[in-house]
Amino acid sequence: MIRVLLADDQALMRAGFRALLDAEDDLEVVGEAADGATAVRLSRRLRPDVVLMDVQMPELDGIEATRRIAADPDLSAVRVLILTNFEIDSYVFDALRAGASGFLLKDADPADLLQAVAVVARGDAQLAPTVARTLISEFATAPPPADLAAGRDVLTAREQEIVELVARGLTNDEIAERMVISPLTAKTHVNRAMSKLYCRDRAQLVVWAYESGLITPRRR
């Protein structure tokens, strides 16, 4: 059972999400928040698996709420999936850097939302296609900061290769097939890379891969 907290300042929107999620046998809405501060408090009290977080909310916006959840060691198992009406570059980057595990637009198909919740709950990254393209185009033209580029040295050649595959959207099973290793070995390499780079989850690993210049759209 995946336990979900809804954070949106529009009651009608929360009701719609609740109806969609509660109709699934493996999903349970455990709470609702109308602002970011309440979302943080309920996350600490309820310990949901996933928080569906709106960006624009009163008192505390969704990005700052995400940052506080991600920074709390007691909430290390809580994943945040950002949902918004706005496809604005700064929202994408700020949300992912704050610790969000995924980013979807509110006009996504219901099936895509359900899949995103499941993907994020298991620790993978979920980016809407348009968001992924925005992320790629931003870092394709910008030189990596020196400190991030130097940080690649902490990874072995095998780990760098695996991080590239993660950033290209491959699952552990797909990485295992590509590199002719077991899925467990692939998962071990991914976890070790996240540990070395202090990345909270795969979404953070994707951001690091682009920001550090490890991967660009031109590389094959």
GROMACS .gro file of C-alpha atoms in nm:
model
  220
    1MET     CA    1   0.000   0.000   0.000
    2ILE     CA    2   0.140   0.339  -0.107
    3ARG     CA    3   0.040   0.613   0.138
    4VAL     CA    4  -0.010   0.954  -0.022
    5LEU     CA    5  -0.041   1.305   0.122
    6LEU     CA    6  -0.214   1.567  -0.095
    7ALA     CA    7  -0.089   1.927  -0.077
    8ASP     CA    8  -0.284   2.176  -0.286
    9ASP     CA    9  -0.459   2.502  -0.193
   10GLN     CA   10  -0.760   2.420  -0.413
   11ALA     CA   11  -1.011   2.196  -0.236
   12LEU     CA   12  -1.167   2.085  -0.564
   13MET     CA   13  -0.827   1.977  -0.695
   14ARG     CA   14  -0.757   1.778  -0.378
   15ALA     CA   15  -1.097   1.612  -0.406
   16GLY     CA   16  -1.022   1.508  -0.763
   17PHE     CA   17  -0.686   1.362  -0.672
   18ARG     CA   18  -0.835   1.182  -0.372
   19ALA     CA   19  -1.109   1.023  -0.584
   20LEU     CA   20  -0.854   0.906  -0.840
   21LEU     CA   21  -0.606   0.765  -0.588
   22ASP     CA   22  -0.854   0.608  -0.348
   23ALA     CA   23  -1.007   0.413  -0.638
   24GLU     CA   24  -0.682   0.214  -0.662
   25ASP     CA   25  -0.638  -0.091  -0.440
   26ASP     CA   26  -0.270  -0.018  -0.369
   27LEU     CA   27  -0.302   0.356  -0.298
   28GLU     CA   28  -0.431   0.532   0.013
   29VAL     CA   29  -0.470   0.907   0.073
   30VAL     CA   30  -0.369   0.958   0.437
   31GLY     CA   31  -0.406   1.336   0.462
   32GLU     CA   32  -0.462   1.670   0.291
   33ALA     CA   33  -0.288   2.006   0.324
   34ALA     CA   34  -0.401   2.343   0.186
   35ASP     CA   35  -0.061   2.510   0.228
   36GLY     CA   36   0.306   2.420   0.237
   37ALA     CA   37   0.354   2.461   0.611
   38THR     CA   38   0.073   2.215   0.681
   39ALA     CA   39   0.223   1.976   0.425
   40VAL     CA   40   0.550   1.974   0.618
   41ARG     CA   41   0.376   1.923   0.953
   42LEU     CA   42   0.161   1.639   0.821
   43SER     CA   43   0.461   1.477   0.655
   44ARG     CA   44   0.633   1.466   0.993
   45ARG     CA   45   0.325   1.326   1.165
   46LEU     CA   46   0.190   1.086   0.901
   47ARG     CA   47   0.515   0.978   0.726
   48PRO     CA   48   0.353   0.924   0.383
   49ASP     CA   49   0.538   0.744   0.107
   50VAL     CA   50   0.462   1.018  -0.146
   51VAL     CA   51   0.355   1.382  -0.116
   52LEU     CA   52   0.169   1.523  -0.419
   53MET     CA   53   0.286   1.883  -0.388
   54ASP     CA   54   0.146   2.189  -0.563
   55VAL     CA   55   0.397   2.469  -0.628
   56GLN     CA   56   0.195   2.782  -0.562
   57MET     CA   57   0.039   2.768  -0.214
   58PRO     CA   58  -0.011   3.022   0.064
   59GLU     CA   59   0.208   3.062   0.373
   60LEU     CA   60   0.481   2.835   0.234
   61ASP     CA   61   0.514   2.744  -0.133
   62GLY     CA   62   0.560   2.389  -0.255
   63ILE     CA   63   0.928   2.426  -0.337
   64GLU     CA   64   1.022   2.548   0.011
   65ALA     CA   65   0.800   2.280   0.164
   66THR     CA   66   0.981   2.022  -0.048
   67ARG     CA   67   1.317   2.159   0.065
   68ARG     CA   68   1.218   2.125   0.432
   69ILE     CA   69   1.091   1.771   0.386
   70ALA     CA   70   1.402   1.663   0.197
   71ALA     CA   71   1.631   1.822   0.459
   72ASP     CA   72   1.466   1.639   0.749
   73PRO     CA   73   1.657   1.315   0.819
   74ASP     CA   74   1.347   1.167   0.981
   75LEU     CA   75   1.167   1.203   0.647
   76SER     CA   76   1.432   1.038   0.431
   77ALA     CA   77   1.178   0.782   0.305
   78VAL     CA   78   0.923   1.048   0.201
   79ARG     CA   79   0.921   1.128  -0.170
   80VAL     CA   80   0.777   1.446  -0.322
   81LEU     CA   81   0.605   1.456  -0.660
   82ILE     CA   82   0.550   1.813  -0.779
   83LEU     CA   83   0.225   1.885  -0.963
   84THR     CA   84   0.166   2.224  -1.121
   85ASN     CA   85  -0.022   2.406  -1.395
   86PHE     CA   86   0.292   2.597  -1.486
   87GLU     CA   87   0.570   2.466  -1.707
   88ILE     CA   88   0.823   2.728  -1.596
   89ASP     CA   89   1.195   2.650  -1.609
   90SER     CA   90   1.275   2.790  -1.266
   91TYR     CA   91   1.006   2.570  -1.109
   92VAL     CA   92   1.161   2.260  -1.264
   93PHE     CA   93   1.513   2.333  -1.148
   94ASP     CA   94   1.420   2.472  -0.807
   95ALA     CA   95   1.192   2.177  -0.731
   96LEU     CA   96   1.445   1.913  -0.830
   97ARG     CA   97   1.728   2.088  -0.650
   98ALA     CA   98   1.507   2.119  -0.343
   99GLY     CA   99   1.473   1.741  -0.334
  100ALA     CA  100   1.165   1.658  -0.542
  101SER     CA  101   1.165   1.311  -0.695
  102GLY     CA  102   0.942   1.402  -0.986
  103PHE     CA  103   0.759   1.677  -1.170
  104LEU     CA  104   0.430   1.646  -1.361
  105LEU     CA  105   0.190   1.897  -1.510
  106LYS     CA  106  -0.165   1.887  -1.374
  107ASP     CA  107  -0.305   1.823  -1.721
  108ALA     CA  108  -0.132   1.484  -1.733
  109ASP     CA  109  -0.350   1.181  -1.801
  110PRO     CA  110  -0.481   1.009  -1.485
  111ALA     CA  111  -0.293   0.692  -1.583
  112ASP     CA  112   0.031   0.891  -1.603
  113LEU     CA  113  -0.028   1.035  -1.257
  114LEU     CA  114  -0.091   0.691  -1.107
  115GLN     CA  115   0.223   0.558  -1.271
  116ALA     CA  116   0.424   0.857  -1.147
  117VAL     CA  117   0.315   0.795  -0.788
  118ALA     CA  118   0.425   0.432  -0.813
  119VAL     CA  119   0.757   0.524  -0.977
  120VAL     CA  120   0.841   0.789  -0.719
  121ALA     CA  121   0.734   0.566  -0.429
  122ARG     CA  122   0.992   0.305  -0.524
  123GLY     CA  123   1.268   0.565  -0.536
  124ASP     CA  124   1.292   0.629  -0.910
  125ALA     CA  125   1.274   0.965  -1.085
  126GLN     CA  126   0.964   1.078  -1.274
  127LEU     CA  127   0.983   1.371  -1.514
  128ALA     CA  128   0.715   1.472  -1.761
  129PRO     CA  129   0.856   1.455  -2.118
  130THR     CA  130   0.832   1.832  -2.162
  131VAL     CA  131   1.007   1.884  -1.829
  132ALA     CA  132   1.284   1.643  -1.926
  133ARG     CA  133   1.338   1.830  -2.252
  134THR     CA  134   1.359   2.159  -2.062
  135LEU     CA  135   1.613   2.011  -1.821
  136ILE     CA  136   1.824   1.876  -2.106
  137SER     CA  137   1.820   2.195  -2.311
  138GLU     CA  138   1.921   2.405  -2.009
  139PHE     CA  139   2.231   2.202  -1.925
  140ALA     CA  140   2.325   2.122  -2.286
  141THR     CA  141   2.444   2.479  -2.347
  142ALA     CA  142   2.585   2.571  -2.006
  143PRO     CA  143   2.940   2.472  -1.898
  144PRO     CA  144   2.944   2.268  -1.576
  145PRO     CA  145   3.059   2.444  -1.256
  146ALA     CA  146   3.418   2.354  -1.175
  147ASP     CA  147   3.336   2.196  -0.840
  148LEU     CA  148   3.068   1.969  -0.989
  149ALA     CA  149   3.288   1.870  -1.282
  150ALA     CA  150   3.567   1.781  -1.040
  151GLY     CA  151   3.320   1.578  -0.838
  152ARG     CA  152   3.306   1.320  -1.116
  153ASP     CA  153   3.640   1.191  -0.989
  154VAL     CA  154   3.472   1.026  -0.689
  155LEU     CA  155   3.295   0.784  -0.923
  156THR     CA  156   3.455   0.482  -1.083
  157ALA     CA  157   3.434   0.448  -1.461
  158ARG     CA  158   3.160   0.186  -1.420
  159GLU     CA  159   2.964   0.412  -1.183
  160GLN     CA  160   2.990   0.705  -1.426
  161GLU     CA  161   2.855   0.484  -1.704
  162ILE     CA  162   2.565   0.374  -1.487
  163VAL     CA  163   2.484   0.731  -1.379
  164GLU     CA  164   2.471   0.827  -1.747
  165LEU     CA  165   2.217   0.550  -1.808
  166VAL     CA  166   2.010   0.661  -1.508
  167ALA     CA  167   2.010   1.016  -1.646
  168ARG     CA  168   1.888   0.883  -1.979
  169GLY     CA  169   1.589   0.732  -1.802
  170LEU     CA  170   1.683   0.363  -1.786
  171THR     CA  171   1.553   0.149  -1.501
  172ASN     CA  172   1.776  -0.087  -1.303
  173ASP     CA  173   1.652  -0.380  -1.511
  174GLU     CA  174   1.729  -0.196  -1.834
  175ILE     CA  175   2.073  -0.095  -1.705
  176ALA     CA  176   2.140  -0.458  -1.610
  177GLU     CA  177   2.045  -0.575  -1.959
  178ARG     CA  178   2.254  -0.305  -2.128
  179MET     CA  179   2.564  -0.378  -1.917
  180VAL     CA  180   2.512  -0.755  -1.890
  181ILE     CA  181   2.497  -0.755  -1.510
  182SER     CA  182   2.229  -0.856  -1.263
  183PRO     CA  183   1.956  -0.606  -1.162
  184LEU     CA  184   2.082  -0.631  -0.803
  185THR     CA  185   2.433  -0.534  -0.914
  186ALA     CA  186   2.292  -0.243  -1.112
  187LYS     CA  187   2.094  -0.127  -0.808
  188THR     CA  188   2.406  -0.156  -0.591
  189HIS     CA  189   2.606   0.063  -0.832
  190VAL     CA  190   2.326   0.322  -0.845
  191ASN     CA  191   2.299   0.334  -0.465
  192ARG     CA  192   2.675   0.362  -0.427
  193ALA     CA  193   2.686   0.653  -0.673
  194MET     CA  194   2.404   0.831  -0.487
  195SER     CA  195   2.589   0.781  -0.159
  196LYS     CA  196   2.917   0.918  -0.297
  197LEU     CA  197   2.747   1.221  -0.448
  198TYR     CA  198   2.512   1.282  -0.152
  199CYS     CA  199   2.209   1.248  -0.379
  200ARG     CA  200   1.882   1.179  -0.201
  201ASP     CA  201   1.735   0.973  -0.485
  202ARG     CA  202   1.755   0.907  -0.857
  203ALA     CA  203   1.602   1.244  -0.946
  204GLN     CA  204   1.890   1.416  -0.769
  205LEU     CA  205   2.130   1.186  -0.954
  206VAL     CA  206   1.978   1.294  -1.286
  207VAL     CA  207   2.019   1.662  -1.198
  208TRP     CA  208   2.380   1.603  -1.090
  209ALA     CA  209   2.458   1.420  -1.416
  210TYR     CA  210   2.350   1.719  -1.623
  211GLU     CA  211   2.486   1.991  -1.396
  212SER     CA  212   2.826   1.825  -1.373
  213GLY     CA  213   2.853   1.786  -1.750
  214LEU     CA  214   2.875   1.407  -1.721
  215ILE     CA  215   2.598   1.379  -1.977
  216THR     CA  216   2.471   1.602  -2.256
  217PRO     CA  217   2.220   1.533  -2.534
  218ARG     CA  218   2.505   1.520  -2.786
  219ARG     CA  219   2.678   1.226  -2.619
  220ARG     CA  220   2.592   0.873  -2.737
   0.00000   0.00000   0.00000
